[in-house]
PDB file of C-alpha atoms and ligand atoms in Angstrom:
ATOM      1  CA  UNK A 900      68.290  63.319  63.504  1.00  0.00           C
ATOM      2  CA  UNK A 901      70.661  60.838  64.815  1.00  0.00           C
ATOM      3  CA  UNK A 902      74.058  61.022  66.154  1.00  0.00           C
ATOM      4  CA  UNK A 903      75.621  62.498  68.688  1.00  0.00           C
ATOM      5  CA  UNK A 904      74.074  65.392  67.719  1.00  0.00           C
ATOM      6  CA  UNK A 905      70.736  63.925  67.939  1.00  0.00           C
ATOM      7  CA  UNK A 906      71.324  63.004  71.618  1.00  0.00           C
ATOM      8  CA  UNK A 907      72.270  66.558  72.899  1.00  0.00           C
ATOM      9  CA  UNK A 908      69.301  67.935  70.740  1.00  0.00           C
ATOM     10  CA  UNK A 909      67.105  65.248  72.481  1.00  0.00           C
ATOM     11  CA  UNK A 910      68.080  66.297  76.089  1.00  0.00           C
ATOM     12  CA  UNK A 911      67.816  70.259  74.730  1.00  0.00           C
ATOM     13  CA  UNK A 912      67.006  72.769  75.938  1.00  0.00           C
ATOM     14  CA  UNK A 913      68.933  71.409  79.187  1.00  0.00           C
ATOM     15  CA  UNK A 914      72.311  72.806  81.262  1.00  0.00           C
ATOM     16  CA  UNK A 915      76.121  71.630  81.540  1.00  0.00           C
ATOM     17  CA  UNK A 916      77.626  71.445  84.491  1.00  0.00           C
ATOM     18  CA  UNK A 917      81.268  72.448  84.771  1.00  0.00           C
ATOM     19  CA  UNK A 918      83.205  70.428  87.682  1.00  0.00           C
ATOM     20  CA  UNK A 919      85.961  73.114  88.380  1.00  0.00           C
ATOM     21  CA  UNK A 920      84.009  73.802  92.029  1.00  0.00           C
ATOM     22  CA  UNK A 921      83.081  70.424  92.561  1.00  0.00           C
ATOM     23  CA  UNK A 922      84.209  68.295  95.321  1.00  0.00           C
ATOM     24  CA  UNK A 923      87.484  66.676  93.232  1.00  0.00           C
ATOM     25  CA  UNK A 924      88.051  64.434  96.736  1.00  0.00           C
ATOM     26  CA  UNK A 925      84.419  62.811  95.876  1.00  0.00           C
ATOM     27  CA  UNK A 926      84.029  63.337  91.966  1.00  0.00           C
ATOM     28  CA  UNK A 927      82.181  60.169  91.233  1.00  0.00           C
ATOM     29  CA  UNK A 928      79.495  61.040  93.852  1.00  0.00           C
ATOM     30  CA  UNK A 929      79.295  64.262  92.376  1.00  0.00           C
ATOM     31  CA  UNK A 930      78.522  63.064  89.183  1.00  0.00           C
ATOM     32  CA  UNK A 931      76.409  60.475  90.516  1.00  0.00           C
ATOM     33  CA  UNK A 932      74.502  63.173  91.914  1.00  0.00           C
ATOM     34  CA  UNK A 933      74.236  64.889  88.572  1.00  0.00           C
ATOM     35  CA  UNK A 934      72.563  62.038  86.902  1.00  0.00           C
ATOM     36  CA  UNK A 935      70.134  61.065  89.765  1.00  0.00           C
ATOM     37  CA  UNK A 936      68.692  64.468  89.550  1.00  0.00           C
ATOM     38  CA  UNK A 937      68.366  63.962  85.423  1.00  0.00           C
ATOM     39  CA  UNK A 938      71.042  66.243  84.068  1.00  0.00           C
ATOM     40  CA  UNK A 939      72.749  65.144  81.419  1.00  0.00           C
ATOM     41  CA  UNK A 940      76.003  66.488  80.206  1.00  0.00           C
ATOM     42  CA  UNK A 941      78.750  67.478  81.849  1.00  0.00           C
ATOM     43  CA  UNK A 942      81.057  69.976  80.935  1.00  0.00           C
ATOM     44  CA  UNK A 943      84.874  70.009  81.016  1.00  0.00           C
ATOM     45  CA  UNK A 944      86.550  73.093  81.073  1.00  0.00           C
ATOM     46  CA  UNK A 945      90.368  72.671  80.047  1.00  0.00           C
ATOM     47  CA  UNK A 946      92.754  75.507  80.081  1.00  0.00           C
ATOM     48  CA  UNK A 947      96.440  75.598  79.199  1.00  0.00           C
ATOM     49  CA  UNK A 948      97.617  78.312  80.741  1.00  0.00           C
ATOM     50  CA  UNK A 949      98.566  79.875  77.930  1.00  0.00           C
ATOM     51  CA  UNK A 950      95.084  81.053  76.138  1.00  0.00           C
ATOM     52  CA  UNK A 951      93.456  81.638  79.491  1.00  0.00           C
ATOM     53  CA  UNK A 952      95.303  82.214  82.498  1.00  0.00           C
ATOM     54  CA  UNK A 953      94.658  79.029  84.373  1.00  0.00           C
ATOM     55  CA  UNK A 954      95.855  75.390  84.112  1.00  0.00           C
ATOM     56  CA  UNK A 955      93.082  72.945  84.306  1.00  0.00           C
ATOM     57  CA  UNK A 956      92.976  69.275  82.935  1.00  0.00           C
ATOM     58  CA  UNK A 957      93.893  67.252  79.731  1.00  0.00           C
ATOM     59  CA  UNK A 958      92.680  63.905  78.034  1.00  0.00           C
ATOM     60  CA  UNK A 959      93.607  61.777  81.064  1.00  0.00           C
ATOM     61  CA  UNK A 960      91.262  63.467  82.939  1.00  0.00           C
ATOM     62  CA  UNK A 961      88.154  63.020  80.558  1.00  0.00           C
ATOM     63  CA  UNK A 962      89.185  59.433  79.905  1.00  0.00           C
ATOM     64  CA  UNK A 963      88.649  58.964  83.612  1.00  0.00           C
ATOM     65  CA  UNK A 964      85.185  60.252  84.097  1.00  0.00           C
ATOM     66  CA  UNK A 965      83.252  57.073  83.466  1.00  0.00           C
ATOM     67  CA  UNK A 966      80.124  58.302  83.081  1.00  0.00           C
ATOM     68  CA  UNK A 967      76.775  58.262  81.033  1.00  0.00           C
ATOM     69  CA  UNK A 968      76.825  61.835  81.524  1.00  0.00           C
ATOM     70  CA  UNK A 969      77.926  63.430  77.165  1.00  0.00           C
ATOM     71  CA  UNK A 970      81.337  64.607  77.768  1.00  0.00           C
ATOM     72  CA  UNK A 971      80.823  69.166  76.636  1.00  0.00           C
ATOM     73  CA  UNK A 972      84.683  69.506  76.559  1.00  0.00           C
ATOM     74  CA  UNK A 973      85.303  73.105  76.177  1.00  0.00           C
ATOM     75  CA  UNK A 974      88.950  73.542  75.028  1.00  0.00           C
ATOM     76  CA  UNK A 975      90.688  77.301  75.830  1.00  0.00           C
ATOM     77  CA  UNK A 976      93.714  76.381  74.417  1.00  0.00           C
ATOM     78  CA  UNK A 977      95.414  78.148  71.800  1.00  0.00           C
ATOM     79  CA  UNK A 978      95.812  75.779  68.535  1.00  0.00           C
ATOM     80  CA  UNK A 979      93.884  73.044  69.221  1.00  0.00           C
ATOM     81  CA  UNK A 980      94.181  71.713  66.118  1.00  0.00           C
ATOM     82  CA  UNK A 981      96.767  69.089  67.079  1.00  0.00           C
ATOM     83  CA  UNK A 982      95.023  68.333  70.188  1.00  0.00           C
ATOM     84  CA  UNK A 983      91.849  67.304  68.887  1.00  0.00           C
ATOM     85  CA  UNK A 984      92.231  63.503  68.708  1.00  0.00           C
ATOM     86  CA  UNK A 985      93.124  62.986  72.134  1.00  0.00           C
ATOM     87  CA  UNK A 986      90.160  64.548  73.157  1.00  0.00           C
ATOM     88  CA  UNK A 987      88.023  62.633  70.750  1.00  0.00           C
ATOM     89  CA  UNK A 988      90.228  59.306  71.960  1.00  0.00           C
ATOM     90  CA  UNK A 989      89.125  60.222  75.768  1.00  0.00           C
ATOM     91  CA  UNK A 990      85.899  59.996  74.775  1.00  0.00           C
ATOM     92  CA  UNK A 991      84.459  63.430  73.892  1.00  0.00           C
ATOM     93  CA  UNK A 992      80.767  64.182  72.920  1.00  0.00           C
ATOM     94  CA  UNK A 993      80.739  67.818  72.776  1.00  0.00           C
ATOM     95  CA  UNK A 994      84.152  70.045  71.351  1.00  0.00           C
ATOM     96  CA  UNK A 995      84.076  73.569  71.709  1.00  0.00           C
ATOM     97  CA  UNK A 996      86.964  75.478  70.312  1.00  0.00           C
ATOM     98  CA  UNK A 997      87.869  79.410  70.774  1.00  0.00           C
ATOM     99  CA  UNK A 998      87.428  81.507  67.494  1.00  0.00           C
ATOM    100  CA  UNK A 999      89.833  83.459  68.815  1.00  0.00           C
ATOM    101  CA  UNK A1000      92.097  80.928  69.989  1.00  0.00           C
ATOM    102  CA  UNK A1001      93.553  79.432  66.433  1.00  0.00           C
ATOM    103  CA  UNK A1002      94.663  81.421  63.201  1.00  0.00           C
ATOM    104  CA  UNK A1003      93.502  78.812  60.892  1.00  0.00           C
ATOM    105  CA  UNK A1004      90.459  78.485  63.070  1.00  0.00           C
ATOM    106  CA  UNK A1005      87.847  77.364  59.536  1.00  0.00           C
ATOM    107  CA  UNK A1006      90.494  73.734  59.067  1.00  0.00           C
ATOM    108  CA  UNK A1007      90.095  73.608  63.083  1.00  0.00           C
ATOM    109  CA  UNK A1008      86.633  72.602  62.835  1.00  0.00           C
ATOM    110  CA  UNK A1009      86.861  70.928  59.322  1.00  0.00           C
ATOM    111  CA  UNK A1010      89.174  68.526  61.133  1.00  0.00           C
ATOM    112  CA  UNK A1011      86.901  68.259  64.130  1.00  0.00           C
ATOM    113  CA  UNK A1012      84.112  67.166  61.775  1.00  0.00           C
ATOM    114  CA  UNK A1013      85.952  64.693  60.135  1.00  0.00           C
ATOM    115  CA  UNK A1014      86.385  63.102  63.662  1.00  0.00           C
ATOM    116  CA  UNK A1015      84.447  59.652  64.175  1.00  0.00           C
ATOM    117  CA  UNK A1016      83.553  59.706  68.244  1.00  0.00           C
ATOM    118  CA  UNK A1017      85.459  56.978  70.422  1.00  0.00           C
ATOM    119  CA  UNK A1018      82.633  54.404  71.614  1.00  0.00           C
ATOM    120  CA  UNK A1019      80.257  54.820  68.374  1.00  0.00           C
ATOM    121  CA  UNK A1020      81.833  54.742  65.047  1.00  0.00           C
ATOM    122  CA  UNK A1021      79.656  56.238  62.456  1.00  0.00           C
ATOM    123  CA  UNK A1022      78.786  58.991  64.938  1.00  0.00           C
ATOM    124  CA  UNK A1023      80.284  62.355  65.153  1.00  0.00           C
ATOM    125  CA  UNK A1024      81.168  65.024  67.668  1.00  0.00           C
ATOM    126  CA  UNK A1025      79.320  67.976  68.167  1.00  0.00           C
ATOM    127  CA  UNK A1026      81.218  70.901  66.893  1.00  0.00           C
ATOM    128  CA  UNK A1027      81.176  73.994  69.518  1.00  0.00           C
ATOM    129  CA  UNK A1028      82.679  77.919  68.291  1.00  0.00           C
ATOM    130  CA  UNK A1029      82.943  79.511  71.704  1.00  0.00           C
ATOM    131  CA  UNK A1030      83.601  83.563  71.455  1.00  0.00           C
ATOM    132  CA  UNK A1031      85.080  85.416  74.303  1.00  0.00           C
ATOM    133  CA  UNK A1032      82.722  88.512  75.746  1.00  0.00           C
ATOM    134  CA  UNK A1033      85.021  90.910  73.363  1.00  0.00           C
ATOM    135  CA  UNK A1034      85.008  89.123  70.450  1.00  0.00           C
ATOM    136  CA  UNK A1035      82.541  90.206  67.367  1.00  0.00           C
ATOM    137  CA  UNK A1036      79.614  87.896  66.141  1.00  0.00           C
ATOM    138  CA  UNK A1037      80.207  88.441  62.415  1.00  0.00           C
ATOM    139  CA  UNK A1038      83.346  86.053  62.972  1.00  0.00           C
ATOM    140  CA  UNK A1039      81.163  83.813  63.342  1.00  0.00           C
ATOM    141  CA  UNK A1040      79.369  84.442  59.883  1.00  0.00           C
ATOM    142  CA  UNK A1041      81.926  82.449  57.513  1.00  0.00           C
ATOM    143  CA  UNK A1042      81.639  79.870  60.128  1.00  0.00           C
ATOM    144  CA  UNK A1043      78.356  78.767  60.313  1.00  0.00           C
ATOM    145  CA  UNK A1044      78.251  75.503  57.850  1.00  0.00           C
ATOM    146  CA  UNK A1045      80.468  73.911  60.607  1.00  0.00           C
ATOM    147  CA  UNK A1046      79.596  74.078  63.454  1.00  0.00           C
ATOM    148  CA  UNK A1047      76.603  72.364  65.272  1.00  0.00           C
ATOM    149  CA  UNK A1048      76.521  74.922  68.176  1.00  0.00           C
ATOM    150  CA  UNK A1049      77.716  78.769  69.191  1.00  0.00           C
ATOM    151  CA  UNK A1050      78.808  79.117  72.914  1.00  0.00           C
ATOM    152  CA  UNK A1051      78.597  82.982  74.078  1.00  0.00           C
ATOM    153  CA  UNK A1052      80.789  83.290  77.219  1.00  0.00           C
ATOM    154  CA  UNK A1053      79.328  85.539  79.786  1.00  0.00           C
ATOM    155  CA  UNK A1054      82.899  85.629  81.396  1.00  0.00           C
ATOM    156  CA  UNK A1055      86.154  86.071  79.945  1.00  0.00           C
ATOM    157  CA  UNK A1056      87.849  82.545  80.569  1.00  0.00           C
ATOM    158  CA  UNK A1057      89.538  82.034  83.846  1.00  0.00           C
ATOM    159  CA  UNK A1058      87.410  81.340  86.728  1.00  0.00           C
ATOM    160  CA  UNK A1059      84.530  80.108  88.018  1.00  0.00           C
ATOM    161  CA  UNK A1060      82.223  82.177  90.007  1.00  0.00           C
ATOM    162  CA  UNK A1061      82.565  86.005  87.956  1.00  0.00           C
ATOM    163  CA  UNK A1062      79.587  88.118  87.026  1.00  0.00           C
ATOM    164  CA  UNK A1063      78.261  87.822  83.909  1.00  0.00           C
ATOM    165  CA  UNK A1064      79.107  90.463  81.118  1.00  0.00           C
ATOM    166  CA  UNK A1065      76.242  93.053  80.614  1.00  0.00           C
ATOM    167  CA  UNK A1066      75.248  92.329  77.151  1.00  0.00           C
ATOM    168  CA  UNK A1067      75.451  88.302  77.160  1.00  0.00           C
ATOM    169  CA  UNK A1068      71.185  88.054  76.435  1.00  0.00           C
ATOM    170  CA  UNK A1069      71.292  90.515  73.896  1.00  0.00           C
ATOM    171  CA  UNK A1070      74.382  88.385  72.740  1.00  0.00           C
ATOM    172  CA  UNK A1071      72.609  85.334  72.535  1.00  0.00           C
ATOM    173  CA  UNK A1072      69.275  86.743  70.642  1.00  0.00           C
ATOM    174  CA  UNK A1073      71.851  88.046  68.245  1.00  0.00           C
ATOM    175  CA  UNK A1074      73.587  84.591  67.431  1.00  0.00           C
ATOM    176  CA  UNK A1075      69.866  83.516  66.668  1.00  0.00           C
ATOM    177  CA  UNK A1076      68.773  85.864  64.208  1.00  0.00           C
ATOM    178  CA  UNK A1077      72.529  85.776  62.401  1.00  0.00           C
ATOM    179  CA  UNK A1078      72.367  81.753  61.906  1.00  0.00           C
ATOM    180  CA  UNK A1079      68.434  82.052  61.255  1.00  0.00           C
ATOM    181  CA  UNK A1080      69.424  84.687  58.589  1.00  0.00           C
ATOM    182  CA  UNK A1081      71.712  82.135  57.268  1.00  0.00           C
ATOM    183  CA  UNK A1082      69.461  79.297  57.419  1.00  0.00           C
ATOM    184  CA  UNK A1083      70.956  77.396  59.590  1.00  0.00           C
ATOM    185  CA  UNK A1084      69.640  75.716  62.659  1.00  0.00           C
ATOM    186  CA  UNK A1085      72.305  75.807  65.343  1.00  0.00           C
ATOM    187  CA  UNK A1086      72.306  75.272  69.374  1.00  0.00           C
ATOM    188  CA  UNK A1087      72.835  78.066  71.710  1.00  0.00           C
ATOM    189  CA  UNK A1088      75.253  77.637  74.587  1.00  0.00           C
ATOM    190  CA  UNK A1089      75.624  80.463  77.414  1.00  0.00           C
ATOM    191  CA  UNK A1090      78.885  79.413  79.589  1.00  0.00           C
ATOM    192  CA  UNK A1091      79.906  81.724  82.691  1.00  0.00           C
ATOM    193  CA  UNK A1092      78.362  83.953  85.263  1.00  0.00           C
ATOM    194  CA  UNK A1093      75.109  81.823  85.461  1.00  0.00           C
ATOM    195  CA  UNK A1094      73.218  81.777  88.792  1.00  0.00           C
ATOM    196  CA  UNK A1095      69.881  80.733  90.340  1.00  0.00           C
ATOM    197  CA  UNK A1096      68.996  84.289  90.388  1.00  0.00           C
ATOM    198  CA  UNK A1097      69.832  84.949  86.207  1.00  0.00           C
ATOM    199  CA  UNK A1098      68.967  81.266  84.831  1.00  0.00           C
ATOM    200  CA  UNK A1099      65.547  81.775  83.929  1.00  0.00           C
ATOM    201  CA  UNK A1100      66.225  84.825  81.724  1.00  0.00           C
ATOM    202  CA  UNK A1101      68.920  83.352  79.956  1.00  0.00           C
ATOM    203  CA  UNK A1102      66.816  80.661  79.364  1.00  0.00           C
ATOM    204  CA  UNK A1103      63.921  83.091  77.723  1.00  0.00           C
ATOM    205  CA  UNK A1104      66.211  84.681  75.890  1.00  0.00           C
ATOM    206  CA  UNK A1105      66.621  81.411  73.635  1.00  0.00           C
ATOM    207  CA  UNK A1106      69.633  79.420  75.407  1.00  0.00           C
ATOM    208  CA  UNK A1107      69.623  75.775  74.132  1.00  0.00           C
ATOM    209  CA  UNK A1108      72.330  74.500  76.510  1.00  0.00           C
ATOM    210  CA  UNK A1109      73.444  76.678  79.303  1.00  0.00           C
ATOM    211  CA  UNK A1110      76.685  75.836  81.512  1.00  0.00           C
ATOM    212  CA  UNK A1111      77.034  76.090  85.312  1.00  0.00           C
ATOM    213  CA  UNK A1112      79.600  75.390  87.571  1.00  0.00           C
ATOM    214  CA  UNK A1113      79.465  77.713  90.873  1.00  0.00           C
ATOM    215  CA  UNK A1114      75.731  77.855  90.398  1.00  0.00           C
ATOM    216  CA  UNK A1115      75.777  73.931  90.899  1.00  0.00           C
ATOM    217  CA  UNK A1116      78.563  73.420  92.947  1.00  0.00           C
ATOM    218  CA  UNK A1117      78.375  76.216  95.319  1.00  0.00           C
ATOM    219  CA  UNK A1118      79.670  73.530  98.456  1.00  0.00           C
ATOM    220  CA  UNK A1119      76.376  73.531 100.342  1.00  0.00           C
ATOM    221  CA  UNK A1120      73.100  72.558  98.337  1.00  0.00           C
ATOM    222  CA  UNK A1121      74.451  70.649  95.345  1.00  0.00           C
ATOM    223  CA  UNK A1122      71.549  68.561  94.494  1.00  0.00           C
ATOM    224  CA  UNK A1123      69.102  70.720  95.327  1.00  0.00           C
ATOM    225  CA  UNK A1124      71.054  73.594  92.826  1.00  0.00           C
ATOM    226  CA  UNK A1125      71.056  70.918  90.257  1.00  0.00           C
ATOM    227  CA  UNK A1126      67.554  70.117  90.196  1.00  0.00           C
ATOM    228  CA  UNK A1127      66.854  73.943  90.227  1.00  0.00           C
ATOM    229  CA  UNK A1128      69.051  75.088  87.361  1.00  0.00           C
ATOM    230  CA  UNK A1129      67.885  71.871  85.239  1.00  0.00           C
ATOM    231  CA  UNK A1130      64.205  72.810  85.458  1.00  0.00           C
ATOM    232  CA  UNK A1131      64.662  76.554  85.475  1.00  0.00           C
ATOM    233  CA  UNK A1132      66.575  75.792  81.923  1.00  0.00           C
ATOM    234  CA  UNK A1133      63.740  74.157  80.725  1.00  0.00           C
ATOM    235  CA  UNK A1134      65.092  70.662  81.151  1.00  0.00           C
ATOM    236  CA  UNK A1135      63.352  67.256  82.559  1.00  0.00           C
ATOM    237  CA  UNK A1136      64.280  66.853  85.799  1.00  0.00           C
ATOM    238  CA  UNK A1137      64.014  63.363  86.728  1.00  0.00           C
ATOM    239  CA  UNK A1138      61.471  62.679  89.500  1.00  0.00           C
TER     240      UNK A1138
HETATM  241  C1  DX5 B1415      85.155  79.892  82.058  1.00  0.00           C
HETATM  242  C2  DX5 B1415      84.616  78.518  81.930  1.00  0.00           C
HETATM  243  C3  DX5 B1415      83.277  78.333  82.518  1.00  0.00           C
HETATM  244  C4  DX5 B1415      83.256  78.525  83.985  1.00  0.00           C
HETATM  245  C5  DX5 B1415      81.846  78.560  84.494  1.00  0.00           C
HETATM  246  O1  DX5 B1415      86.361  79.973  82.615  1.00  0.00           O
HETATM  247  O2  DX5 B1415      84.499  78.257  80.572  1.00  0.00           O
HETATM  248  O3  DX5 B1415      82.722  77.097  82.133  1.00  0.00           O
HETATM  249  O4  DX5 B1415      83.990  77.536  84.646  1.00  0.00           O
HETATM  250  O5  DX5 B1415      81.850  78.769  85.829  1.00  0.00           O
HETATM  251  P1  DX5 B1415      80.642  79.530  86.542  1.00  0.00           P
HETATM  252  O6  DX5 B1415      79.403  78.810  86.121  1.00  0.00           O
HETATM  253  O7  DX5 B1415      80.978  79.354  87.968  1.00  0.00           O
HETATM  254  O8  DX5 B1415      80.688  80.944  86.066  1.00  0.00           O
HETATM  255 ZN1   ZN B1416      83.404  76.390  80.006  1.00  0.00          ZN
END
């Protein structure tokens, strides 16, 4: 399999690392510091304000990360529909939407497949459903011939650094038997509440790509977090 697709499979089963607790004074170290240690996708949490109580960053801000890193842009916005070509325009790899963050949310991610990406024309995006901690798997059911990936939040969408909801793993085995009933061979994302103490076990439990920030970018051991969360996931750290 080629495509963008192809490249996040190759890299899989691997983490994301969200930015949010970076150091935003020295970003392009930061990331630097990402892809020395071999990770290799970064992920970009954006939040209006209005679907989740923060206020993050828009296109500008994607555009602006110039790096090899794949771009996981994880939209909680409501109605993204609209919103979707800047994002692919920026430069976007990755586009999670919420399911329960658009009414019409089946033509949200017909229109996000339609999308060609920015820098490779031919190739598409990857096409994330993200569902809150609340939110029931069977929406997800209907779903399932378009999207490339499910994200399972293990927080409800806010802020770095909260513990994760009891009931994420059994979450995430769930997901894999529903698109395996289906047919359907789909990535597993876990986003919030990971640590060094719960990666490993979110990784046995069947995790294809699981997100970090705080775990990462905890303001003391970055590198050394990086490296630990990367081969705890079951990714290639690079030597
Ligand atoms: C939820 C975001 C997450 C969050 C992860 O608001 O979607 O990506 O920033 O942060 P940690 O890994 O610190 O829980
Ligand atoms: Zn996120």
């Amino acid at each position: 399999m080629g495509g963008t697709l192809g490249r996040l499979r190759s890299l899989c089963p691997t983490v994301s690392v969200g930015t949010l607790t970076a150091d935003l004074m020295h970003l392009g170290s930061e990331l630097e510091l990402l892809e020395r240690v071999g990770v290799g996708v970064v992920h970009i949490d954006v939040m209006d304000g209005c679907f989740c109580p923060q206020m993050t960053v828009g296109p500008p801000y994607v555009m602006g990360l110039r790096t090899p890193l794949l771009k996981d842009v994880h939209l909680m916005v409501d109605e993204p529909l609209d919103k979707l070509d800047a994002y692919v325009a920026a430069g976007a790899d990755i586009i999670s939407v919420h399911v329960e963050a658009a009414v019409h949310i089946h033509r949200v991610l017909q229109r996000l497949g339609s999308l060609e990406h920015s820098e490779r024309p031919g190739e598409g995006i990857v096409r994330g459903l993200a569902l809150n901690p609340g939110t029931p798997l069977e929406w997800l059911v209907p779903l399932l011939d378009e999207i490339d990936m499910v994200s399972i939040l293990g927080i409800d969408p806010g802020w770095s650094g909260q513990s994760m909801a009891p009931g994420t793993l059994t979450r995430v085995k769930r997901v894999k038997d529903l698109a395996a009933a289906a047919g359907k061979d789909i990535l597993v994302c876990v986003d919030g509440g990971v640590t060094r103490a719960n990666v490993v076990e979110i990784a046995g439990a069947g995790a294809d790509l699981i997100v970090t920030g705080s775990a990462v970018f905890d303001g003391r051991a970055a590198e050394a977090n990086a490296r630990y969360v990367l081969a705890a996931a079951g990714g290639r750290t690079a030597s």
